[in-house]
CSV table of C-alpha atoms in Angstrom, one decimal:
chain,number,residue,atom,x,y,z
A,140,MET,CA,115.3,64.6,90.7
A,141,ILE,CA,118.9,65.2,89.6
A,142,LYS,CA,119.3,64.6,85.9
A,143,GLY,CA,122.6,63.6,84.4
A,144,GLU,CA,121.6,64.5,80.9
A,145,CYS,CA,120.5,68.0,81.4
A,146,PHE,CA,122.7,71.1,80.8
A,147,ASP,CA,125.4,70.8,83.5
A,148,LEU,CA,125.9,74.1,85.3
A,149,ARG,CA,129.0,72.8,86.9
A,150,ASN,CA,130.6,72.7,83.4
A,151,PHE,CA,129.3,76.2,82.8
A,152,MET,CA,130.9,77.4,86.0
A,153,ASN,CA,133.9,75.0,86.0
A,154,ILE,CA,133.3,74.3,89.7
A,155,PHE,CA,134.5,70.9,90.8
A,156,GLU,CA,135.1,69.1,94.1
A,157,GLU,CA,138.8,68.4,93.3
A,158,PRO,CA,141.3,70.8,94.9
A,159,VAL,CA,142.4,73.6,92.7
A,160,GLN,CA,146.1,73.2,91.8
A,161,GLY,CA,148.3,75.6,93.8
A,162,ARG,CA,145.7,76.1,96.5
A,163,GLY,CA,146.9,73.2,98.7
A,164,SER,CA,145.7,73.2,102.3
A,165,VAL,CA,146.3,76.9,103.0
A,166,VAL,CA,143.4,78.6,104.7
A,167,PRO,CA,142.0,81.1,102.3
A,168,PRO,CA,142.3,84.8,103.2
A,169,HIS,CA,138.5,85.2,103.5
A,170,ARG,CA,138.1,82.8,106.4
A,171,PHE,CA,138.7,83.6,110.1
A,172,VAL,CA,138.2,82.1,113.5
A,173,ALA,CA,137.2,84.2,116.5
A,174,GLU,CA,137.5,83.0,120.0
A,175,GLU,CA,137.1,86.2,121.9
A,176,GLU,CA,135.3,89.5,121.5
A,177,PRO,CA,138.3,91.5,120.4
A,178,ASP,CA,139.0,88.9,117.7
A,179,LEU,CA,135.6,89.5,116.1
A,180,MET,CA,136.0,93.3,116.0
A,181,ARG,CA,139.5,93.1,114.6
A,182,MET,CA,138.4,90.6,111.9
A,183,VAL,CA,135.4,92.8,110.9
A,184,HIS,CA,137.7,95.8,110.6
A,185,LEU,CA,140.2,93.8,108.5
A,186,ILE,CA,137.4,92.6,106.2
A,187,TYR,CA,136.3,96.2,105.8
A,188,GLU,CA,139.8,97.2,104.8
A,189,MET,CA,140.0,94.3,102.3
A,190,ILE,CA,136.7,95.3,100.7
A,191,SER,CA,137.9,98.9,100.6
A,192,LYS,CA,140.8,97.9,98.4
A,193,SER,CA,138.4,97.3,95.5
A,194,ARG,CA,137.6,101.0,95.2
A,195,ILE,CA,134.5,100.1,93.2
A,196,SER,CA,132.1,99.4,96.0
A,197,PRO,CA,130.4,101.8,98.5
A,198,LYS,CA,131.8,99.5,101.3
A,199,ARG,CA,128.4,98.7,102.8
A,200,MET,CA,128.5,95.1,104.0
A,201,TRP,CA,125.7,92.7,104.8
A,202,TYR,CA,125.9,90.0,107.4
A,203,ARG,CA,124.4,86.6,108.1
A,204,GLY,CA,124.7,84.5,111.3
A,205,HIS,CA,124.3,80.8,111.6
A,206,LYS,CA,124.1,78.5,114.6
A,207,ASN,CA,126.0,75.8,112.6
A,208,LYS,CA,129.1,76.7,110.7
A,209,ASP,CA,128.5,73.8,108.3
A,210,TYR,CA,125.3,75.4,106.9
A,211,VAL,CA,125.5,76.0,103.2
A,212,LEU,CA,124.3,79.3,101.7
A,213,LEU,CA,121.2,78.0,100.0
A,214,PRO,CA,117.6,79.2,100.7
A,215,THR,CA,115.0,77.2,102.5
A,216,LEU,CA,113.0,76.6,99.4
A,217,ILE,CA,115.8,74.5,97.9
A,218,ARG,CA,116.1,72.5,101.1
A,219,GLU,CA,112.4,71.8,101.5
A,220,HIS,CA,112.0,71.1,97.8
A,221,TYR,CA,114.9,68.6,98.0
A,222,ARG,CA,113.4,67.0,101.1
A,223,ARG,CA,109.9,66.6,99.7
A,224,TYR,CA,110.3,66.3,95.9
A,225,LYS,CA,113.8,65.0,95.1
A,226,GLU,CA,112.2,61.9,93.6
A,227,ASN,CA,109.7,63.9,91.6
A,228,SER,CA,111.4,65.9,88.8
A,229,SER,CA,108.1,67.3,87.5
A,230,PHE,CA,107.4,69.6,90.4
A,231,SER,CA,109.6,72.7,90.0
A,232,LEU,CA,111.0,75.2,92.5
A,233,ALA,CA,108.6,77.8,91.0
A,234,GLU,CA,105.6,75.6,91.3
A,235,TYR,CA,106.5,74.8,94.9
A,236,GLN,CA,106.9,78.4,95.8
A,237,ARG,CA,103.7,79.4,94.2
A,238,SER,CA,101.8,76.7,96.1
A,239,LEU,CA,103.3,78.0,99.4
A,240,MET,CA,102.4,81.6,98.5
A,241,GLU,CA,98.8,80.7,97.8
A,242,SER,CA,98.5,79.0,101.2
A,243,PHE,CA,100.2,82.0,102.9
A,244,VAL,CA,97.8,84.5,101.3
A,245,SER,CA,94.8,82.3,102.0
A,246,ARG,CA,95.5,81.8,105.6
A,247,GLY,CA,97.4,85.0,106.5
A,248,ALA,CA,95.5,87.7,104.5
A,249,THR,CA,94.0,89.1,107.7
A,250,ALA,CA,97.0,88.7,110.0
A,251,ILE,CA,97.9,91.9,111.8
A,252,GLU,CA,101.5,91.8,110.4
A,253,LEU,CA,100.1,92.2,106.9
A,254,ILE,CA,97.3,94.8,107.6
A,255,GLU,CA,98.7,97.0,110.3
A,256,PRO,CA,98.9,100.7,109.1
A,257,THR,CA,102.7,100.8,109.5
A,258,VAL,CA,103.2,98.0,107.0
A,259,LYS,CA,101.3,99.4,104.0
A,260,ILE,CA,102.0,96.2,102.1
A,261,ASN,CA,101.2,96.4,98.4
A,262,ASN,CA,100.6,92.7,98.2
A,263,SER,CA,103.2,92.5,95.5
A,264,GLU,CA,104.7,89.0,95.1
A,265,ILE,CA,108.1,90.0,96.2
A,266,GLU,CA,106.8,91.8,99.4
A,267,LEU,CA,104.7,88.7,100.2
A,268,LEU,CA,107.8,86.6,99.7
A,269,ALA,CA,109.8,88.8,102.1
A,270,GLN,CA,107.0,88.4,104.7
A,271,MET,CA,106.9,84.6,104.1
A,272,GLN,CA,110.7,84.4,104.5
A,273,HIS,CA,110.7,86.3,107.8
A,274,TYR,CA,107.7,84.3,109.2
A,275,GLY,CA,109.1,80.8,108.6
A,276,VAL,CA,107.7,79.8,105.1
A,277,ALA,CA,110.2,78.5,102.6
A,278,THR,CA,111.1,80.9,99.8
A,279,ASN,CA,113.9,81.4,97.2
A,280,LEU,CA,115.2,84.3,99.3
A,281,LEU,CA,118.3,84.1,101.6
A,282,ASP,CA,118.0,86.8,104.2
A,283,TRP,CA,120.9,89.1,105.3
A,284,THR,CA,121.2,92.1,107.6
A,285,GLU,CA,123.0,95.3,107.5
A,286,ASP,CA,123.7,95.1,111.2
A,287,LEU,CA,126.6,93.0,112.5
A,288,PHE,CA,125.1,92.4,116.0
A,289,THR,CA,121.9,91.2,114.5
A,290,ALA,CA,123.9,88.5,112.7
A,291,LEU,CA,125.8,87.8,115.9
A,292,TYR,CA,122.5,87.3,117.7
A,293,PHE,CA,121.4,84.7,115.1
A,294,ALA,CA,124.8,82.9,115.4
A,295,CYS,CA,124.3,82.7,119.2
A,296,GLU,CA,120.5,82.2,119.1
A,297,ASP,CA,120.7,78.8,120.9
A,298,CYS,CA,122.1,80.6,123.9
A,299,PHE,CA,118.9,82.8,124.0
A,300,ILE,CA,116.2,80.2,123.3
A,301,GLY,CA,117.6,77.2,125.3
A,302,THR,CA,119.7,76.4,128.3
A,303,ASP,CA,121.9,73.7,126.6
A,304,VAL,CA,125.5,74.5,125.8
A,305,PRO,CA,125.8,74.9,122.0
A,306,LYS,CA,127.0,71.6,120.4
A,307,GLN,CA,128.6,73.1,117.3
A,308,ASP,CA,130.6,76.1,116.2
A,309,ALA,CA,128.7,79.0,114.8
A,310,THR,CA,129.6,81.4,112.0
A,311,ILE,CA,129.0,84.9,110.7
A,312,TYR,CA,129.3,85.8,107.0
A,313,ALA,CA,130.3,89.2,105.8
A,314,PHE,CA,129.1,90.0,102.3
A,315,ASP,CA,129.7,92.9,99.9
A,316,PRO,CA,126.5,92.8,97.8
A,317,TYR,CA,127.6,95.6,95.5
A,318,LEU,CA,130.9,93.9,94.6
A,319,TYR,CA,129.2,90.6,94.3
A,320,ASN,CA,126.6,91.8,91.8
A,321,GLY,CA,129.3,93.4,89.8
A,322,ILE,CA,131.4,90.2,89.7
A,323,ARG,CA,128.2,88.3,88.9
A,324,ALA,CA,127.7,90.5,85.9
A,325,ALA,CA,131.3,90.1,84.7
A,326,ILE,CA,131.1,86.3,85.0
A,327,ILE,CA,127.9,86.2,83.0
A,328,LYS,CA,129.2,88.6,80.4
A,329,ASP,CA,132.3,86.5,80.0
A,330,ARG,CA,130.2,83.4,79.3
A,331,TYR,CA,128.3,85.1,76.5
A,332,LYS,CA,131.1,84.3,74.1
A,333,ASP,CA,130.0,80.6,74.3
A,334,LEU,CA,126.5,81.2,73.3
A,335,HIS,CA,125.1,80.3,69.9
A,336,PHE,CA,122.2,82.4,68.5
A,337,SER,CA,119.8,81.4,65.7
A,338,SER,CA,119.3,85.0,64.6
A,339,GLU,CA,120.5,88.6,65.1
A,340,SER,CA,117.2,89.4,66.8
A,341,GLU,CA,117.7,86.6,69.3
A,342,LYS,CA,121.2,87.9,70.0
A,343,ARG,CA,119.9,91.4,70.6
A,344,ASN,CA,117.2,90.2,72.9
A,345,VAL,CA,119.6,88.2,75.0
A,346,GLU,CA,122.2,91.0,75.2
A,347,SER,CA,119.5,93.4,76.4
A,348,THR,CA,119.0,91.2,79.4
A,349,ARG,CA,122.6,91.4,80.7
A,350,PRO,CA,122.7,92.3,84.4
A,351,MET,CA,123.7,95.8,85.3
A,352,GLY,CA,127.0,96.1,87.2
A,353,ASN,CA,126.9,96.6,91.0
A,354,ILE,CA,123.4,97.9,91.2
A,355,ILE,CA,121.2,96.3,93.8
A,356,PRO,CA,117.7,96.4,92.4
A,357,ASN,CA,114.7,97.0,94.6
A,358,PHE,CA,112.2,94.4,93.6
A,359,SER,CA,109.3,96.3,95.2
A,360,LEU,CA,109.4,98.8,92.3
A,361,LEU,CA,107.2,98.1,89.4
A,362,HIS,CA,109.8,98.7,86.7
A,363,ASN,CA,112.0,96.0,88.2
A,364,THR,CA,109.1,93.5,88.5
A,365,LEU,CA,108.5,93.9,84.8
A,366,ASP,CA,112.2,93.8,83.8
A,367,ASN,CA,113.1,90.6,81.9
A,368,ARG,CA,116.4,90.3,83.7
A,369,TYR,CA,114.6,89.7,87.0
A,370,GLN,CA,111.6,87.5,86.1
A,371,ASP,CA,113.3,84.2,87.0
A,372,PHE,CA,113.9,85.5,90.5
A,373,ILE,CA,110.2,86.5,91.1
A,374,ARG,CA,108.1,84.0,89.2
A,375,GLY,CA,110.4,81.6,87.2
A,376,GLU,CA,109.8,79.2,84.4
A,377,GLN,CA,107.3,80.3,81.8
A,378,TYR,CA,107.7,84.0,82.7
A,379,SER,CA,111.3,84.1,81.5
A,380,SER,CA,112.0,85.5,78.1
A,381,THR,CA,115.8,85.3,78.3
A,382,ASN,CA,116.4,81.9,76.7
A,383,TYR,CA,119.3,80.9,74.5
A,384,SER,CA,120.7,77.8,72.9
A,385,THR,CA,124.1,76.3,73.7
A,386,PRO,CA,125.5,72.9,72.7
A,387,ASP,CA,125.0,70.0,75.0
A,388,ASN,CA,128.3,68.0,74.8
A,389,THR,CA,126.6,64.8,76.0
A,390,ARG,CA,124.4,64.2,72.9
A,391,GLY,CA,125.1,67.1,70.6
A,392,LYS,CA,121.7,68.6,71.1
A,393,ALA,CA,120.8,72.1,72.1
A,394,SER,CA,119.6,72.9,75.6
A,395,ILE,CA,117.5,76.0,76.5
A,396,GLN,CA,118.6,77.9,79.5
A,397,SER,CA,118.4,81.5,80.8
A,398,PRO,CA,122.0,82.8,81.2
A,399,THR,CA,121.3,85.9,83.3
A,400,THR,CA,119.8,83.8,86.0
A,401,TYR,CA,122.4,81.1,86.6
A,402,LEU,CA,123.8,83.0,89.6
A,403,PRO,CA,121.8,84.4,92.5
A,404,LEU,CA,121.3,88.1,92.8
A,405,ALA,CA,121.6,90.5,95.7
A,406,ILE,CA,118.4,92.5,95.9
A,407,GLN,CA,116.5,95.0,98.0
A,408,VAL,CA,112.8,94.8,99.1
A,409,SER,CA,110.9,97.6,100.7
A,410,ARG,CA,110.9,97.0,104.5
A,411,THR,CA,107.2,96.9,104.9
A,412,SER,CA,107.1,95.2,108.3
A,413,GLN,CA,108.5,95.9,111.7
A,414,ARG,CA,110.3,92.6,111.8
A,415,ILE,CA,112.2,93.3,108.5
A,416,GLN,CA,112.9,96.9,109.7
A,417,ARG,CA,114.2,95.8,113.0
A,418,GLN,CA,116.4,93.2,111.4
A,419,ALA,CA,117.6,95.6,108.7
A,420,GLY,CA,116.8,92.9,106.2
A,421,SER,CA,118.0,92.5,102.6
A,422,PHE,CA,118.1,89.4,100.5
A,423,VAL,CA,120.0,87.3,97.9
A,424,ALA,CA,117.4,85.9,95.5
A,425,PHE,CA,117.9,82.5,93.8
A,426,ASN,CA,116.6,81.6,90.4
A,427,LEU,CA,113.2,79.9,90.4
A,428,SER,CA,113.8,78.4,87.0
A,429,ASP,CA,117.0,76.6,88.1
A,430,THR,CA,117.1,72.8,88.4
A,431,PRO,CA,119.4,70.5,90.4
A,432,HIS,CA,122.4,68.9,88.9
A,433,PRO,CA,124.8,66.2,90.0
A,434,GLY,CA,127.1,67.1,92.8
A,435,GLU,CA,127.9,66.7,96.4
A,436,GLU,CA,124.7,65.8,98.3
A,437,ARG,CA,125.1,68.5,100.9
A,438,TYR,CA,124.4,71.1,98.2
A,439,MET,CA,121.2,69.3,97.1
A,440,GLY,CA,122.0,69.7,93.4
A,441,PHE,CA,122.6,73.4,93.6
A,442,GLN,CA,126.4,73.6,94.2
A,443,HIS,CA,126.6,75.9,91.2
A,444,ALA,CA,124.4,78.5,92.9
A,445,GLU,CA,125.9,78.3,96.4
A,446,LEU,CA,127.7,81.6,97.3
A,447,GLU,CA,130.9,80.1,98.7
A,448,LYS,CA,131.2,77.9,95.6
A,449,ILE,CA,130.7,80.9,93.4
A,450,GLN,CA,133.4,82.7,95.2
A,451,GLU,CA,135.7,79.7,94.9
A,452,TYR,CA,135.1,79.8,91.1
A,453,TYR,CA,135.7,83.5,90.9
A,454,LEU,CA,139.0,83.4,93.0
A,455,TYR,CA,140.6,80.3,91.5
A,456,GLU,CA,139.1,79.7,88.1
A,457,PHE,CA,137.6,82.9,86.5
A,458,THR,CA,140.0,84.5,84.1
A,459,GLY,CA,137.9,87.3,82.7
A,460,GLU,CA,138.0,91.0,83.5
A,461,VAL,CA,135.8,92.6,86.1
A,462,ARG,CA,134.7,96.1,85.1
A,463,ILE,CA,132.2,97.9,87.3
A,464,GLN,CA,131.1,101.4,86.5
A,465,ASN,CA,133.9,101.6,83.9
A,466,ARG,CA,136.5,100.9,86.5
A,467,GLN,CA,138.5,97.7,86.4
A,468,LEU,CA,139.0,95.5,89.5
A,469,LYS,CA,142.8,95.1,89.3
A,470,GLU,CA,143.1,92.5,92.0
A,471,LYS,CA,140.6,89.8,92.9
A,472,THR,CA,138.9,90.9,96.0
A,473,PRO,CA,136.7,88.4,97.8
A,474,PHE,CA,133.0,89.4,98.1
A,475,LEU,CA,132.3,86.9,100.9
A,476,TYR,CA,134.0,86.4,104.2
A,477,ARG,CA,133.2,84.1,107.1
A,478,ILE,CA,134.2,84.3,110.8
A,479,ASP,CA,133.7,81.0,112.6
A,480,LEU,CA,132.9,81.3,116.3
A,481,ARG,CA,134.0,78.6,118.7
A,482,LYS,CA,131.1,76.9,120.5
A,483,GLU,CA,132.9,77.5,123.8
A,484,SER,CA,132.9,81.2,123.2
A,485,LEU,CA,129.2,81.6,122.3
A,486,GLY,CA,128.1,82.3,125.8
A,487,MET,CA,130.6,85.2,126.0
A,488,PHE,CA,129.3,86.6,122.7
A,489,LYS,CA,125.8,86.4,124.1
A,490,GLU,CA,126.9,88.6,127.0
A,491,LEU,CA,128.3,91.1,124.4
A,492,ILE,CA,125.0,91.1,122.6
A,493,LEU,CA,123.1,91.8,125.8
A,494,ALA,CA,125.5,94.5,126.8
A,495,ILE,CA,124.8,96.5,123.7
A,496,GLY,CA,121.1,96.1,124.1
A,497,VAL,CA,120.1,93.5,121.6
A,498,ARG,CA,117.1,91.4,122.7
A,499,THR,CA,114.9,88.8,121.1
A,500,TYR,CA,111.9,91.1,121.2
A,501,LYS,CA,113.8,93.9,119.4
A,502,LEU,CA,114.4,91.6,116.4
A,503,TYR,CA,111.0,89.8,116.7
A,504,PRO,CA,108.8,92.8,117.8
A,505,GLU,CA,105.5,90.8,118.0
A,506,LEU,CA,103.6,91.1,121.3
A,507,GLU,CA,104.2,87.5,122.3
A,508,ASN,CA,108.0,88.0,122.2
A,509,ILE,CA,107.7,91.1,124.3
A,510,GLY,CA,105.8,89.1,126.8
A,511,ARG,CA,108.4,86.4,126.9
A,512,ASP,CA,111.1,88.9,127.3
A,513,ILE,CA,109.4,90.4,130.3
A,514,MET,CA,109.1,87.0,132.0
A,515,LYS,CA,112.8,86.2,131.2
A,516,MET,CA,113.7,89.4,133.0
A,517,GLU,CA,111.5,88.5,135.9
A,518,GLN,CA,113.1,85.1,136.1
A,519,GLY,CA,116.6,86.5,136.0
A,520,ILE,CA,117.5,84.8,132.7
A,521,TYR,CA,118.7,88.1,131.5
């Protein structure tokens, strides 16, 4: 599946596995380790202060919890596509997602989660994708929450669904989506100087698709679903009209790519189900027209699109200016932070979650989960 002769996004992003000179083995300022409850709250407060220094963001963070701290920030669609089709380069991410969506609509069209009056789903593609993501079907969406304790629940989920002691450290990511989208736009704008256009009209067309600053678009709105800048995140491939030519250093030929979609995008989707509402869900959308490229296997060919790798490039390689809403970011502020949670401490963090009233049925409000929660209380599990 991974082609050595295609346009190399790692060259585009200058992201390599070799250590960056001067970085050494020093733990970067955006990584923390929490062993006790007070550690977590102090670290979140410190992260908030660090994000506040940018003065160009509304300081509203998103969070994501993982049971395994070694998880890489790529969506399930990439993982499943790699597992099933890594030997078949002809079946794209967009085609795979469309086939999953067709099955989801065919089998789930009458499901109560999609037809209940409180949902009012428009059956738009992005809302269906949001539902698919929250009900276990692979999509190009990576889900986040606005609630820290929801993320903490997911980091400690093994403590709720099983009796075994967790076997690995967990982690919580804190993410500033506004700052990220602004930095993303600055990186893309900086790379436009390397583009080669065949005509002025082609140049004007491409420039019109540049991403807008630190806006977080709501993909449930019609004007965004029709916007050329966002087509690769919703449908991919043939729907994109943002192509350009750039030299391919390997053979001197021109490769066609879509520059505004090289980096994932923080988006909003209308919260049309109780599950998404309860989890305060938002998303980072990945490009459906993207293809895998050579790199470390754990990234499945998408190292160039993984959020921690993008931050690594931004902090240590990117030399361009970041201007958001006509204000310059004078110091490089990380947009992504992680707090690793020691496995020995996860039981204690579970008790914290229970003490503040977070329960499985509150995040998964379907009737079967309410029933399970009742029986857990009866059995004295919690």
